mmCIF file of C-alpha atoms in Angstrom:
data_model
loop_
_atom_site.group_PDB
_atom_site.id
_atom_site.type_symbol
_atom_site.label_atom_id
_atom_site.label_comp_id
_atom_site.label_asym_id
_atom_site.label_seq_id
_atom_site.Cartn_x
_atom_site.Cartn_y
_atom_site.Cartn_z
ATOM 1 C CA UNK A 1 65.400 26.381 176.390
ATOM 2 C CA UNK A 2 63.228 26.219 179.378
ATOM 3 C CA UNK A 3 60.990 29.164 178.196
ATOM 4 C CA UNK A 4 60.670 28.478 175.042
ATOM 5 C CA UNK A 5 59.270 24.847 175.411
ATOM 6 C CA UNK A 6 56.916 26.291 178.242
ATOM 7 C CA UNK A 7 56.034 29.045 175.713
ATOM 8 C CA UNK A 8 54.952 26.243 173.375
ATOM 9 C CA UNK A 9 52.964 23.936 175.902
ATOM 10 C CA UNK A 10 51.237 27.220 176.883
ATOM 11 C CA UNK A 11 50.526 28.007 173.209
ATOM 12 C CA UNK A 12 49.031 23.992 172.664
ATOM 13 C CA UNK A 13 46.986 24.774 175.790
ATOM 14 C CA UNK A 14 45.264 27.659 174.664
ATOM 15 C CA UNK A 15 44.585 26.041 171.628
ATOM 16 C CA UNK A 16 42.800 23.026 172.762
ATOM 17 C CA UNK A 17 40.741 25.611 175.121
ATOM 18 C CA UNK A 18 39.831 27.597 171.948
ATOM 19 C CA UNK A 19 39.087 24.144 170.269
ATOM 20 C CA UNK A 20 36.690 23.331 173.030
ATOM 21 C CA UNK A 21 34.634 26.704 173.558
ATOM 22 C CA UNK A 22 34.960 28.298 170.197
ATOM 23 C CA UNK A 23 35.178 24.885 167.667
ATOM 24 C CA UNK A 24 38.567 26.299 166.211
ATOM 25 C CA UNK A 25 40.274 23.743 164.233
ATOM 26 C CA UNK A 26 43.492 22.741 166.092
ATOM 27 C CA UNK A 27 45.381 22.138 162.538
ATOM 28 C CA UNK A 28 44.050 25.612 160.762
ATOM 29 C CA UNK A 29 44.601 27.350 163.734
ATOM 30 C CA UNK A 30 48.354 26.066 163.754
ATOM 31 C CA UNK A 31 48.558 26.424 159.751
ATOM 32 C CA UNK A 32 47.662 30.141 160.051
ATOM 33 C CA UNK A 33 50.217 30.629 163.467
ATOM 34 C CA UNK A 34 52.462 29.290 160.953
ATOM 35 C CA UNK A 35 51.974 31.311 157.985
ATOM 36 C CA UNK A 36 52.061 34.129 159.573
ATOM 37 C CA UNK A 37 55.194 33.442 161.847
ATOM 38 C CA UNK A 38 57.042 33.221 158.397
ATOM 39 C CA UNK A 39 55.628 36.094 156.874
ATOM 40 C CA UNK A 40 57.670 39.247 156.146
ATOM 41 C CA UNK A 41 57.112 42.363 158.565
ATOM 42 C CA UNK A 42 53.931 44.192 157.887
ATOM 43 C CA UNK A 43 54.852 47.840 155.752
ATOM 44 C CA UNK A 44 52.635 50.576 155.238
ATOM 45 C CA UNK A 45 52.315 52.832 151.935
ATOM 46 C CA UNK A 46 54.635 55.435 154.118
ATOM 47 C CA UNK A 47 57.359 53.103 154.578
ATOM 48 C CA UNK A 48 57.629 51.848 150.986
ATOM 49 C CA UNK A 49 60.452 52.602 148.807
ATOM 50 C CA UNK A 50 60.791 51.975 145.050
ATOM 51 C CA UNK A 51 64.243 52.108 144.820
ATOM 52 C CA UNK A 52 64.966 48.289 143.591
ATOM 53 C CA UNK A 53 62.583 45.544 143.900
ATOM 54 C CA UNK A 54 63.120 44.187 147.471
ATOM 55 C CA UNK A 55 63.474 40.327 148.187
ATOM 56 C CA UNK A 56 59.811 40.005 150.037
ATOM 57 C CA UNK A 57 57.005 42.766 150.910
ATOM 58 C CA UNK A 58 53.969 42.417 152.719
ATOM 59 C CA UNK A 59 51.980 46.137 153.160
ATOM 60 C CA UNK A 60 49.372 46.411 155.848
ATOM 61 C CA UNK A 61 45.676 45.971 153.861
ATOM 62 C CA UNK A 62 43.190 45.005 156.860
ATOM 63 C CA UNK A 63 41.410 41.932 155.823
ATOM 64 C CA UNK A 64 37.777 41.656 155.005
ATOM 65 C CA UNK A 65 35.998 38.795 154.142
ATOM 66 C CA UNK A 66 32.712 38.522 151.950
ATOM 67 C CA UNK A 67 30.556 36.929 154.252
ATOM 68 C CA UNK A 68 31.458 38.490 158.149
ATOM 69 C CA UNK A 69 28.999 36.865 159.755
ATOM 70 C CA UNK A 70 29.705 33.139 158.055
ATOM 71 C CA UNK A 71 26.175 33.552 156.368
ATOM 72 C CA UNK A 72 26.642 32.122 152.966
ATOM 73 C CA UNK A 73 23.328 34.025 151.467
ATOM 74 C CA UNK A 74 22.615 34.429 147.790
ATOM 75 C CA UNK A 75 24.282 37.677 148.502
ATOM 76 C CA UNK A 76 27.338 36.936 150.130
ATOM 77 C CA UNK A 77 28.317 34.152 148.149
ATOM 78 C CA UNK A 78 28.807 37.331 145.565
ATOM 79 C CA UNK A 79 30.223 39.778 147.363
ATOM 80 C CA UNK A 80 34.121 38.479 146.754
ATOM 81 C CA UNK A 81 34.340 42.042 144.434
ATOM 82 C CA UNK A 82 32.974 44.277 147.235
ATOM 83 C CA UNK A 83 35.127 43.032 149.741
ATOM 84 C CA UNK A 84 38.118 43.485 147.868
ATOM 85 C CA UNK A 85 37.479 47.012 147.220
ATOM 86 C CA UNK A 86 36.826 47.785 151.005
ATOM 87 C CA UNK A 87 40.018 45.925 151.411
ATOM 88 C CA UNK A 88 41.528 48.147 149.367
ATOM 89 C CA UNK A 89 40.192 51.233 150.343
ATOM 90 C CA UNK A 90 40.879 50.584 154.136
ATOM 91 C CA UNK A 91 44.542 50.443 153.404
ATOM 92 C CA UNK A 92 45.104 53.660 151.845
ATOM 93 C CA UNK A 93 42.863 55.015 154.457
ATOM 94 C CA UNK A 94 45.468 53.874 156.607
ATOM 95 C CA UNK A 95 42.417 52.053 158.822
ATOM 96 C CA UNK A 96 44.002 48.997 160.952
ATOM 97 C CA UNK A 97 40.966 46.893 161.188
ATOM 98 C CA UNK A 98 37.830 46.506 159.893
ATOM 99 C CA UNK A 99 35.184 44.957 162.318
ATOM 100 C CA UNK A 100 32.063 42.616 161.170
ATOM 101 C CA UNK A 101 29.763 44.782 161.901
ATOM 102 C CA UNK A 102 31.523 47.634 159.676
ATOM 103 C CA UNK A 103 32.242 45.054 156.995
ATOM 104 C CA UNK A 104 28.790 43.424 156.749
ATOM 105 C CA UNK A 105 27.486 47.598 156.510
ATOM 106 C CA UNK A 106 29.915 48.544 153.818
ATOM 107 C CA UNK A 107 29.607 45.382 151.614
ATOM 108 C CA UNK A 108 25.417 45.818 151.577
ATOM 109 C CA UNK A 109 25.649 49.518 150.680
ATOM 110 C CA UNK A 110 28.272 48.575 147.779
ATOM 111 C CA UNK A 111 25.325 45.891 146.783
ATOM 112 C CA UNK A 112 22.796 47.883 146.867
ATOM 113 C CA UNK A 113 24.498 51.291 145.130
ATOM 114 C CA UNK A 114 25.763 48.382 142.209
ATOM 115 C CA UNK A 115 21.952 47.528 141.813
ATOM 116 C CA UNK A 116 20.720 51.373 141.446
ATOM 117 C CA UNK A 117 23.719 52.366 139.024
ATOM 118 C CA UNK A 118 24.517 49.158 137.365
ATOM 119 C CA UNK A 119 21.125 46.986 137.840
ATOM 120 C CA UNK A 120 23.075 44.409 139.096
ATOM 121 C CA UNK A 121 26.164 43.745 141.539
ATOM 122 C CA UNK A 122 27.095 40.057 140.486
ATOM 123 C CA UNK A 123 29.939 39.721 138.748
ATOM 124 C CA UNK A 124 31.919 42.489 137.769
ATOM 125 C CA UNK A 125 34.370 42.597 135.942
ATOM 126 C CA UNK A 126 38.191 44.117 136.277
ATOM 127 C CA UNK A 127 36.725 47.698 134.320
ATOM 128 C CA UNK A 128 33.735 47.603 135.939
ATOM 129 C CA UNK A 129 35.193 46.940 139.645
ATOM 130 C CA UNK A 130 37.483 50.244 138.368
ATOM 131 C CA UNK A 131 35.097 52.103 137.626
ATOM 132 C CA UNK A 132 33.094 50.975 140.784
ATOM 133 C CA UNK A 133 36.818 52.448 142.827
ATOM 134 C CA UNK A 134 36.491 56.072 140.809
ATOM 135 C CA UNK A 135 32.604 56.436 140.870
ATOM 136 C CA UNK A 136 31.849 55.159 144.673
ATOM 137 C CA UNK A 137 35.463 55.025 146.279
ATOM 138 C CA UNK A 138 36.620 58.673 144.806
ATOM 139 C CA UNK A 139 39.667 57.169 143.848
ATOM 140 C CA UNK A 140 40.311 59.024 140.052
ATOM 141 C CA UNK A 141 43.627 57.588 139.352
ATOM 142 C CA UNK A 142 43.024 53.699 138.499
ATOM 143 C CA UNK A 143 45.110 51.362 136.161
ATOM 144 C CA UNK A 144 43.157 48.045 134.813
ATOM 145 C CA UNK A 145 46.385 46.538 133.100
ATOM 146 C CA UNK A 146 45.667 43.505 130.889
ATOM 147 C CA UNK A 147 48.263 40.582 130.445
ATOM 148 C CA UNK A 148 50.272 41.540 133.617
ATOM 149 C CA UNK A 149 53.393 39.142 134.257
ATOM 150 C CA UNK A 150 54.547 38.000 137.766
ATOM 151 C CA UNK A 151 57.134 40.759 137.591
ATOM 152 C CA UNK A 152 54.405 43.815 137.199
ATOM 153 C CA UNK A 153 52.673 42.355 140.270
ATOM 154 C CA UNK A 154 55.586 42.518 141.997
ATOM 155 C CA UNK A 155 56.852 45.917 140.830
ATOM 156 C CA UNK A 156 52.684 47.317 142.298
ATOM 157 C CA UNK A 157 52.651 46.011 145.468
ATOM 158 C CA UNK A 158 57.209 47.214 145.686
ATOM 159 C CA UNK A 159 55.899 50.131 144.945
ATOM 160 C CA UNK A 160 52.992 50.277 147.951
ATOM 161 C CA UNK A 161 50.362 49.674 145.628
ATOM 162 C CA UNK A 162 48.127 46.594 146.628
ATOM 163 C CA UNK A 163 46.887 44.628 143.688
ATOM 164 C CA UNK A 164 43.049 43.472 142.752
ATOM 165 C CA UNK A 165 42.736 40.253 140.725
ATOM 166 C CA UNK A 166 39.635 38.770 139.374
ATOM 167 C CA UNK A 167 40.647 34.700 139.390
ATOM 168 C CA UNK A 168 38.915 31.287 138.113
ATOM 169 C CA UNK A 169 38.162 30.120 141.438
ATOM 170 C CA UNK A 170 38.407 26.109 141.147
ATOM 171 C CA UNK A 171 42.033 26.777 140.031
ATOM 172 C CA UNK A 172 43.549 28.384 143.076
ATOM 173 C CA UNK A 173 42.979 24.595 145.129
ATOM 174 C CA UNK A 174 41.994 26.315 148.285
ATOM 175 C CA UNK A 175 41.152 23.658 150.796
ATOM 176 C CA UNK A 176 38.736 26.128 152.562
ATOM 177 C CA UNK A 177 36.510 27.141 149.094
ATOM 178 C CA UNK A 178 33.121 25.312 149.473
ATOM 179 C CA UNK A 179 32.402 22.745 146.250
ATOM 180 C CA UNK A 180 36.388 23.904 145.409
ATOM 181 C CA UNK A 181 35.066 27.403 145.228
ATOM 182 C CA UNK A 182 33.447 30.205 142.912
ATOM 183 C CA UNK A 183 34.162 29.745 138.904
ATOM 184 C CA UNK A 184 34.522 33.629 138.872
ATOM 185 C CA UNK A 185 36.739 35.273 142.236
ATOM 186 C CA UNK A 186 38.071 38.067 142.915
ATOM 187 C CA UNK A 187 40.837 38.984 145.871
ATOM 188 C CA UNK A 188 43.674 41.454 146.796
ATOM 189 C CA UNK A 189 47.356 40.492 146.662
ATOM 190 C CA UNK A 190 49.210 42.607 149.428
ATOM 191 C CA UNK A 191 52.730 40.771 149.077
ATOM 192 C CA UNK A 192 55.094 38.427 148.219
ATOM 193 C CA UNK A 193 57.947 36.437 149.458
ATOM 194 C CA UNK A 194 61.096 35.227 149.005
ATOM 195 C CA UNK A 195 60.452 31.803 148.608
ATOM 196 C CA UNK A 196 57.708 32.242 145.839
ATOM 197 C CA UNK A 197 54.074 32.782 147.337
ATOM 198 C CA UNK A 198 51.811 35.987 147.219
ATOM 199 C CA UNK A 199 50.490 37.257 150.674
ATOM 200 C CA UNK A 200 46.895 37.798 149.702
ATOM 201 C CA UNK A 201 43.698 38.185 151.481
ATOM 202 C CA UNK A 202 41.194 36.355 150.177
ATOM 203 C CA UNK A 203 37.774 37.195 151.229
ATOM 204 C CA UNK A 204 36.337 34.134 149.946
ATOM 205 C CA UNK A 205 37.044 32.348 153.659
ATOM 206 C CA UNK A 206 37.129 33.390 156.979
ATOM 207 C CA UNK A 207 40.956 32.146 156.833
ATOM 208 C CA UNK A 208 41.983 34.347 154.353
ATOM 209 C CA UNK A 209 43.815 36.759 155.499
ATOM 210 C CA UNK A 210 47.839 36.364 154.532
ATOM 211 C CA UNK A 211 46.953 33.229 152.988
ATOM 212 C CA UNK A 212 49.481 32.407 150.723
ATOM 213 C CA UNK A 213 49.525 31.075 147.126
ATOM 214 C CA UNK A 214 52.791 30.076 145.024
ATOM 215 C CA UNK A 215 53.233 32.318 142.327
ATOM 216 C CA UNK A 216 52.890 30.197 139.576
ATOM 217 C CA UNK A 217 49.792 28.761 141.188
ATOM 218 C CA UNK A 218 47.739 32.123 141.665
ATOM 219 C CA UNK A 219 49.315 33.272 138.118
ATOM 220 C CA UNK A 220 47.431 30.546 136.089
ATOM 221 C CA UNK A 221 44.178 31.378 137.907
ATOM 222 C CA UNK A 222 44.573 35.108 137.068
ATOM 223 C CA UNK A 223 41.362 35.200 134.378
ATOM 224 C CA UNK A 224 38.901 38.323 133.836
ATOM 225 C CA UNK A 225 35.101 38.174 134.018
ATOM 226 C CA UNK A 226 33.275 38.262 130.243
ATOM 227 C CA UNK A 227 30.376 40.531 131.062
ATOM 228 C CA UNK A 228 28.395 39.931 127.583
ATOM 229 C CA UNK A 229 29.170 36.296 127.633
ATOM 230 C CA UNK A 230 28.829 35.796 131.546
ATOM 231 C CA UNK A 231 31.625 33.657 131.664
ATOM 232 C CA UNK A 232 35.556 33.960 132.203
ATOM 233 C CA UNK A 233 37.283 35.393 129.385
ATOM 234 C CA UNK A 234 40.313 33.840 129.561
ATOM 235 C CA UNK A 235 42.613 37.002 130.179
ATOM 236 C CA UNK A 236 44.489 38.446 132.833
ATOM 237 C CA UNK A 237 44.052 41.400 134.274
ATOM 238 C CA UNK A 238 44.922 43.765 137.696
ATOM 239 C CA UNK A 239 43.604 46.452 139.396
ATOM 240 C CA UNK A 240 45.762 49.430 140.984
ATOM 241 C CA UNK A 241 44.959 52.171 142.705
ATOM 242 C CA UNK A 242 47.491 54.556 141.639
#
């Protein structure tokens, strides 16, 4: 129709404007108008039901990436973990958004409370991120499950519970990871849908909110953090707030 197609060239317009003033990437900026035109409705933990599995879910968790500000520091290139919880957290604070400035405060004082109670905040594994959720969070009910199928994913985030993975970086493929991204990564998986990807946010670029990954794809890369051995252990494991 008449509308729609002026709809469009008003949409392309704006886009090369954006492209101009702000150095927004025409193509990601259509990828991610995309994704997210596809994407199932957005459901709080309120409007869940666990009656059967439904086809697709996608629950409201407020994205947060590790470095707000773009500065890729010696700090922020480790704060994938923090991020995640705050992620997290927001959405069963019910909190819409969560600004740079509030993001860039919250991941620092998770750094620096890791460094006085842990003596470090690198790294953390799936029990220690837990732990981090009971001990700074409040949260007392938390499930690390180890060896979780596609299926128990599912049946967590059905159920209104968003999921924390720790992943092997290089395998998810994301175009946007810088030097094919971290060995050791952590994000939150707030969906799924019906033709096979996870809705995550994945703090690890400034694109990551509802970026999807195929299920298979995100599965592989599912791989815990080996504290004594600093290096990825090889097993899967989530993290639910229950």
């Amino acid at each position: 129709s008449r509308k729609y197609h002026q709809a469009i060239f008003l949409f392309v317009i704006v886009l090369i404007i954006a492209g101009f003033f702000y150095r927004v990437s025409i193509k990601d900026a259509l990828a991610v108008w995309n994704r997210r035109r596809v994407l199932p409705s957005l459901q709080t933990k309120q409007q869940v039901s666990v009656a059967e599995l439904p086809a697709e879910i996608n629950l409201a968790v407020p994205f947060v990436p590790q470095a707000p500000y773009q500065v890729w520091d010696a700090v922020h290139d480790e704060t994938c973990e923090e991020a995640s919880l705050m992620m997290a957290d927001a959405y069963y604070k019910d909190i819409k958004k969560v600004t740079p400035a509030t993001a860039e405060a919250g991941l620092l004082k998770l750094v620096d409370y890791q460094k006085k109670t842990l003596g470090f905040f690198e790294d953390t594994d799936a029990a220690q991120t837990a732990q981090i959720l009971r001990d700074y969070f409040g949260y007392k009910n938390i499930a690390v499950t180890y060896d979780p199928s596609i299926a128990d994913i599912k049946k967590e985030l059905a159920a209104g519970r968003p999921v924390i993975v720790p992943v092997a970086g290089k395998l998810l493929g994301n175009p946007y990871f810088r030097g094919g991204g971290p060995d050791y990564h952590m994000l939150v998986i707030k969906g799924y849908t019906k033709n096979g990807f996870f809705i995550t946010n994945d703090p690890g670029t400034r694109r990551g909110a509802d970026y999807l990954y195929k299920f298979d794809k995100l599965y592989q890369a599912i791989n815990d953090w080996d504290s004594q051995k600093q290096t990825l252990s090889g097993r899967k494991a989530m993290i639910v707030v229950k």
